[in-house]
Structure formats: C-alpha cells, structure tokens
Coordinates of C-alpha atoms and ligand atoms in Angstrom, one line a residue:
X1 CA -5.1 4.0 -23.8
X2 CA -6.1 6.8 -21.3
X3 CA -3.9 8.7 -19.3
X4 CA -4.0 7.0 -16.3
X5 CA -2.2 3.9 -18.2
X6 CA 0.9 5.4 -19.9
X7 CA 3.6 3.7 -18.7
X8 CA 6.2 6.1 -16.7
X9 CA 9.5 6.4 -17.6
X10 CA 11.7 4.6 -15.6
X11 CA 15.5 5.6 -14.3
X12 CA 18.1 4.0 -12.7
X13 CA 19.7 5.7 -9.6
X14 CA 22.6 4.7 -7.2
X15 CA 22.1 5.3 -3.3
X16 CA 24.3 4.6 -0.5
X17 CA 22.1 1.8 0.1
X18 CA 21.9 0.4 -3.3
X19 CA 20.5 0.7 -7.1
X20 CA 16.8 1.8 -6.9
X21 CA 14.7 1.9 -10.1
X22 CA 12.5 5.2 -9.9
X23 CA 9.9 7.4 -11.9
X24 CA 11.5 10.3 -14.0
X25 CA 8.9 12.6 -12.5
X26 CA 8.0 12.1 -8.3
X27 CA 4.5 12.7 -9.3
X28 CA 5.2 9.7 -11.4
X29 CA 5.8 7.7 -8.4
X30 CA 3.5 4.9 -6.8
X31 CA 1.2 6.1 -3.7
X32 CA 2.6 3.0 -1.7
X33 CA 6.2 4.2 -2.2
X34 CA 8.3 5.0 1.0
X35 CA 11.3 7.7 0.9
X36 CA 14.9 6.0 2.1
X37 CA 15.3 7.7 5.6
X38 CA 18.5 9.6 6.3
X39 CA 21.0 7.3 7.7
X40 CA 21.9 7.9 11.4
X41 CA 25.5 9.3 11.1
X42 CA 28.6 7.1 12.1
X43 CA 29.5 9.6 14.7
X44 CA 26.0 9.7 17.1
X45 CA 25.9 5.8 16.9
X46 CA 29.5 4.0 18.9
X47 CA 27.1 1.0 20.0
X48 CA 24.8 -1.6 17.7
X49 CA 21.4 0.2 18.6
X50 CA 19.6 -3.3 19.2
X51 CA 22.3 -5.7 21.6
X52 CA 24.5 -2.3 22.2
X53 CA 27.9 -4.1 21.0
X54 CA 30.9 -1.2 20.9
X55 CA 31.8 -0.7 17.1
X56 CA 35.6 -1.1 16.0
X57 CA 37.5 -2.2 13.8
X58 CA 36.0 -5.7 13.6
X59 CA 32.7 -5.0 14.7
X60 CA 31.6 -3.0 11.9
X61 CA 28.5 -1.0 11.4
X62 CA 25.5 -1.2 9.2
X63 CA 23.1 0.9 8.4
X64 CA 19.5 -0.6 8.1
X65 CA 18.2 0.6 4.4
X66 CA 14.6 0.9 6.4
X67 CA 15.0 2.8 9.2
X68 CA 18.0 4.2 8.7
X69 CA 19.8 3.2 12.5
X70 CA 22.9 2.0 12.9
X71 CA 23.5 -2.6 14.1
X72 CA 26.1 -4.8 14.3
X73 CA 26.7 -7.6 11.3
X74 CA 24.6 -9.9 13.7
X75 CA 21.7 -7.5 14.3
X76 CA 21.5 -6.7 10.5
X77 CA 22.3 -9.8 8.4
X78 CA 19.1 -10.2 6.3
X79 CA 18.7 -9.3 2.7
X80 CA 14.9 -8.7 2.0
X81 CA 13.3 -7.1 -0.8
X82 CA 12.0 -3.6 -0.1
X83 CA 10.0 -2.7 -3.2
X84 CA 8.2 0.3 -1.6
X85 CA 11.8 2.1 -1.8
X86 CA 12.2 0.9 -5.4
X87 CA 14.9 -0.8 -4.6
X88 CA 16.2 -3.4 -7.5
X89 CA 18.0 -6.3 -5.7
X90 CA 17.0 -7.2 -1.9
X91 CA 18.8 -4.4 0.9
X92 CA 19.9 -5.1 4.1
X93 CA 17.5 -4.8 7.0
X94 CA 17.4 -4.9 10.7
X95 CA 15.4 -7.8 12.6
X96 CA 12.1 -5.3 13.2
X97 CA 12.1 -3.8 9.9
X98 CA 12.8 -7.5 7.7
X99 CA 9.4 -9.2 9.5
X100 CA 7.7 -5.6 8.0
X101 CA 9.4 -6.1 4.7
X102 CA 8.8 -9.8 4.4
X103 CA 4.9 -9.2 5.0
X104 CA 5.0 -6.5 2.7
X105 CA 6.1 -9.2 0.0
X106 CA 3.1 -10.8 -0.2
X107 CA 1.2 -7.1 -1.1
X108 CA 3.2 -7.1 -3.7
X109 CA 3.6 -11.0 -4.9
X110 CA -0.1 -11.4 -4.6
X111 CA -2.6 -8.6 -3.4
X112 CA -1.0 -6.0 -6.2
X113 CA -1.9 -8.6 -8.8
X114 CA -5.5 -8.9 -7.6
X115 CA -5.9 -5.2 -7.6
X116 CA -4.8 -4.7 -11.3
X117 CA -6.9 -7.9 -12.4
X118 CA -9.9 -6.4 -11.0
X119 CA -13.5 -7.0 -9.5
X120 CA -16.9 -7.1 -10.3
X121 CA -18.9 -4.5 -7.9
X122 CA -22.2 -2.7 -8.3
X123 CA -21.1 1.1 -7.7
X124 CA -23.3 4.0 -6.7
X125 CA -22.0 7.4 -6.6
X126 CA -22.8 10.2 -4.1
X127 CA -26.4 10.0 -2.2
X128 CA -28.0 8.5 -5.9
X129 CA -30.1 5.7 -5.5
X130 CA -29.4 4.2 -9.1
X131 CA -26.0 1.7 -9.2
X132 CA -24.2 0.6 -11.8
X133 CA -22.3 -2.7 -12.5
X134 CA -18.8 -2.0 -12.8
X135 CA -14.8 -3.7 -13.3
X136 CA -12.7 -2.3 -10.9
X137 CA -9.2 -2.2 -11.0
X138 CA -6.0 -0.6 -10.4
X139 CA -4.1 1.0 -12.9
X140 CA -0.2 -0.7 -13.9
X141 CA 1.5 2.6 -12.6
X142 CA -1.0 2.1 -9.1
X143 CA -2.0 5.2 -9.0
X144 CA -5.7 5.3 -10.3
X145 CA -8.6 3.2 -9.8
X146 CA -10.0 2.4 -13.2
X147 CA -13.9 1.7 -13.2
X148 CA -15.5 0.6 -16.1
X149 CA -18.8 0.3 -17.1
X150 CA -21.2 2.4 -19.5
X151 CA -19.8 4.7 -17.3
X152 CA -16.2 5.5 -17.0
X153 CA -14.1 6.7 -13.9
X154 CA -10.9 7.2 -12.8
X155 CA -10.1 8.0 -9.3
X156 CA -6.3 9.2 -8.7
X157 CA -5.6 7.3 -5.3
X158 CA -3.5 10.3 -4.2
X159 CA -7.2 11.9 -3.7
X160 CA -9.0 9.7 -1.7
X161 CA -9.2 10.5 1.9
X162 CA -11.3 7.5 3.5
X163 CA -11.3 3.8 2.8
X164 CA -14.5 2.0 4.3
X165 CA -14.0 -1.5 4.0
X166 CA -18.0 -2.9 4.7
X167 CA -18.1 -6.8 6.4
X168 CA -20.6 -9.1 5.9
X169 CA -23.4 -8.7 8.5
X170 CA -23.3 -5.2 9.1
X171 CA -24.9 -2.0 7.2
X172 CA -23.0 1.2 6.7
X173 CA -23.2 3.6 9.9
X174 CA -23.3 0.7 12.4
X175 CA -20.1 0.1 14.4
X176 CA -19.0 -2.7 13.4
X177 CA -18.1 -1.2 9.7
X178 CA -14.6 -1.5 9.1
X179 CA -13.2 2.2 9.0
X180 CA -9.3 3.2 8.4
X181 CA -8.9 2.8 12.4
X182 CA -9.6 -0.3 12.4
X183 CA -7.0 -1.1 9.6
X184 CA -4.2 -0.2 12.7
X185 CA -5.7 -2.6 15.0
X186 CA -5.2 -6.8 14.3
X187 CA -8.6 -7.4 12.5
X188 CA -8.4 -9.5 9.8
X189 CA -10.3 -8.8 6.5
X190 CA -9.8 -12.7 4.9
X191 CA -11.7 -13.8 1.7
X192 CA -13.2 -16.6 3.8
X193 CA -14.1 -17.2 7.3
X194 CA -16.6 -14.4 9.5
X195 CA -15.7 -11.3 8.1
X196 CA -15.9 -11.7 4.5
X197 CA -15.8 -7.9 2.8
X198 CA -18.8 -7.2 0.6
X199 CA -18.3 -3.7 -0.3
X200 CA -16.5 -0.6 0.6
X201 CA -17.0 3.3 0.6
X202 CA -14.5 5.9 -0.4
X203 CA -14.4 9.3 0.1
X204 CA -12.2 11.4 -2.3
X205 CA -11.4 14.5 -3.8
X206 CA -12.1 15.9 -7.2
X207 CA -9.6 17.9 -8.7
X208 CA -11.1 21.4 -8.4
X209 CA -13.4 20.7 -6.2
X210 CA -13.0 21.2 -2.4
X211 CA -16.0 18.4 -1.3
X212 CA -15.9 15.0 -1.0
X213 CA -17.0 12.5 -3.1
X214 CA -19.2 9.2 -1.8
X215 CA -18.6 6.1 -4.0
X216 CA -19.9 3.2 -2.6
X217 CA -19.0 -0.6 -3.7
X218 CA -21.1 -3.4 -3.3
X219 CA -20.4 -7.2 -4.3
X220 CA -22.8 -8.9 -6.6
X221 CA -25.1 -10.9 -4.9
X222 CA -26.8 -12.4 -8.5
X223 CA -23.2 -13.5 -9.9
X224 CA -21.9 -15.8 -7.4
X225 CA -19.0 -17.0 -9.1
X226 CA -17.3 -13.4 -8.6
X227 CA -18.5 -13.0 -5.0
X228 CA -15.2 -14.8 -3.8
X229 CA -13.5 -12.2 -6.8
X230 CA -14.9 -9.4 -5.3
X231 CA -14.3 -10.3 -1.5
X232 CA -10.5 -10.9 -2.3
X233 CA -10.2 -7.9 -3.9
X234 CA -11.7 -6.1 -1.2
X235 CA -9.1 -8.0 1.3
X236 CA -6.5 -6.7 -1.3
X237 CA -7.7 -3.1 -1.1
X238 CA -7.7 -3.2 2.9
X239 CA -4.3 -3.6 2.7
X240 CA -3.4 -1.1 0.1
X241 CA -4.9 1.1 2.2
X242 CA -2.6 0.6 5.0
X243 CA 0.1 1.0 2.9
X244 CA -1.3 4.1 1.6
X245 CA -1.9 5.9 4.9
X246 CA 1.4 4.7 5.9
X247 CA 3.4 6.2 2.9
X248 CA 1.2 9.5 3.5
X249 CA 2.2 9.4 7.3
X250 CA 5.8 9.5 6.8
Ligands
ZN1 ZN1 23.9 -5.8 17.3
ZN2 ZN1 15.4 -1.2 10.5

C-alpha cells in the first residue's frame, strides 16, 4: 500500500454546532473540506437576518452551521448533512445554504464513489507525443489521483492548479473547451446528451519544482464499453473541481 492510501487517523471533536469527525493532522484533511465559519455574535444580530423577526424570549435565535448568521426557528428548521465540515449527524442550516448542502449530497452519495472506482483514459504527459493507457482514480483519503499503468503516478490534488474538462466536438485551444470558468457558470457536463466529456487537462505542480505540469486525459475510443465509464467520471471530476476551488476560495 503506497502512501497516498494510508488511512488517516480519525478524531472526534465537539463544536458549538455539533460532533464533527476530523483528521488528526489538517494536512490530513480532504481538499473538498470547508472550515465552520465563526458564528455572527448574539449581540450584532436583534433581528432573524432573512424575514427580520425581533428575537426574544420566544423567538429564539439560531445560528446556521454554514454561514454562520443568525434566523429565526422558521428561517432555520432544516437538518441536512454537511459532510464537507465533517460533521457526523445532519446540522442545522438556513433556507440558501440547505439547497447548497442538499446538492452537495449527491457529490458525495454518488460522484465521490465514481471517482474512487476509477476510469479508463489514455494519458499523455507534458508536450510527449506517446500516451499510455491508464486506471484513474481517486485515493480513499481524496486527496491524490492514483494512475496506474506500467507507469505509476500520483498527483496530490492540493497541487493542481487547472482543471480542463474537454467536450465532445471540440479540440483543446478552441473556445468551446470547458475551462474552470466555465465550471461557475450553469453548463452542464452530463454523461449523456450534447456535451459528453471525453478527456480533460490538468495543470499541477510538482513538489520541488516551480513549473507546471501538462497531463492530458483522453477516453478510449477502441473500448466502448468504458466510454460511458470514462465520461461519468469526467462529469464526477467537473464537479470535484468546483468543490475544490471553492474550499481553496474560502
Ligand atoms: Zn426568520
Ligand atoms: Zn446559512
């Protein structure tokens, strides 16, 4: 078992808002994690900040565990699961921040899955013209991608800086390629329909080394059964990646 695979150890810690379950070590901790924010204190916040109801003694205040402001019961009833905070049971959330939560879910039911199973891609490093056919897949603690081959990578995800996602259609350079802006705007990456992923580019750093490395991915073409495979995964990575820039941003 490499490095990359060791299973981190685990602790138990009590926030105000709730039990999370975190890494030992905060290098240890998953690239898609979020920090809690600092609660708004009681003191700057007399009304709900969403319908603006006075707090007293029956109106009481709630703290949203994902942005941190201040709601009435009303404005702050739902329980979702927040795993990015490592949270163990689900935490209370306003309205805004429970529709991010809840989408987030299926990351985490579904895409994380298909990330860790893996693809099939042929993968061609820097400007060589040679490619080799490799699994991809990311690692249990998801924070390496894992290539295998007769070569062998591993590519801490904390190092890479761009995430190319290429569409059917379109070759790299032209503008249709699917580049981390796009990722904030409403285009859909789906495993079927027009704009079915065949490959991606990432740029990323090796330790000790201040350039940028070019890996590029490309989906089989000569083993259809894992075209679908590889197009998922690449829908799967899309949206790691927003999660990724998104936990750097913060
Ligand atoms: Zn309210
Ligand atoms: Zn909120």
């Amino acid at each position: 078992m490499s490095g990359c695979e060791a299973r981190d150890a685990k602790k138990l810690v009590r926030s105000p808002s709730g039990l999370r379950m975190v890494p030992e070590h905060r290098s240890a901790r998953s690239p898609f994690g979020l920090d809690e924010p600092p609660w708004v204190p009681d003191k700057e916040c007399p009304r709900c900040m969403q319908c603006d109801t006075k707090f007293d003694f029956i109106t009481r205040k709630h703290h949203c565990r994902r942005c941190g402001k201040c709601f009435c019961d009303k404005c702050c009833s739902k329980k979702v699961p927040l795993p990015r905070m490592c949270f163990v049971d689900p935490v209370r959330q306003c309205a805004e921040c429970a529709l991010i939560s809840q989408k987030e879910t299926e990351f985490y039911d579904k895409q994380l899955k298909v990330l860790m199973n893996g693809a099939t891609f042929f993968v061609t490093l820097g400007t060589s013209d040679k490619s080799e056919l490799m699994v991809c897949r990311l690692s249990n603690n998801q924070r390496y991608l894992v290539l295998d081959g007769d070569s062998h990578y591993e590519i801490e995800i904390v190092q890479i800086s761009t995430v190319q996602i290429l569409t059917e259609g379109f070759t790299p350079g032209e503008k249709d390629i699917h580049t981390y802006t796009s990722l904030l705007e409403s285009q859909h990456i789906t495993e079927g329909g027009n704009t079915r992923a065949i490959g991606m580019i990432l740029q990323y750093k090796v330790p000790g080394s201040e350039e940028l490395t070019q890996m590029k991915f490309t989906a089989s073409e000569d083993f259809s059964c894992n075209k679908k495979l590889s197009a998922t995964w690449l829908a799967a990575m899309h949206k790691a990646t927003k999660l990724l820039y998104e936990s750097r941003d913060q």
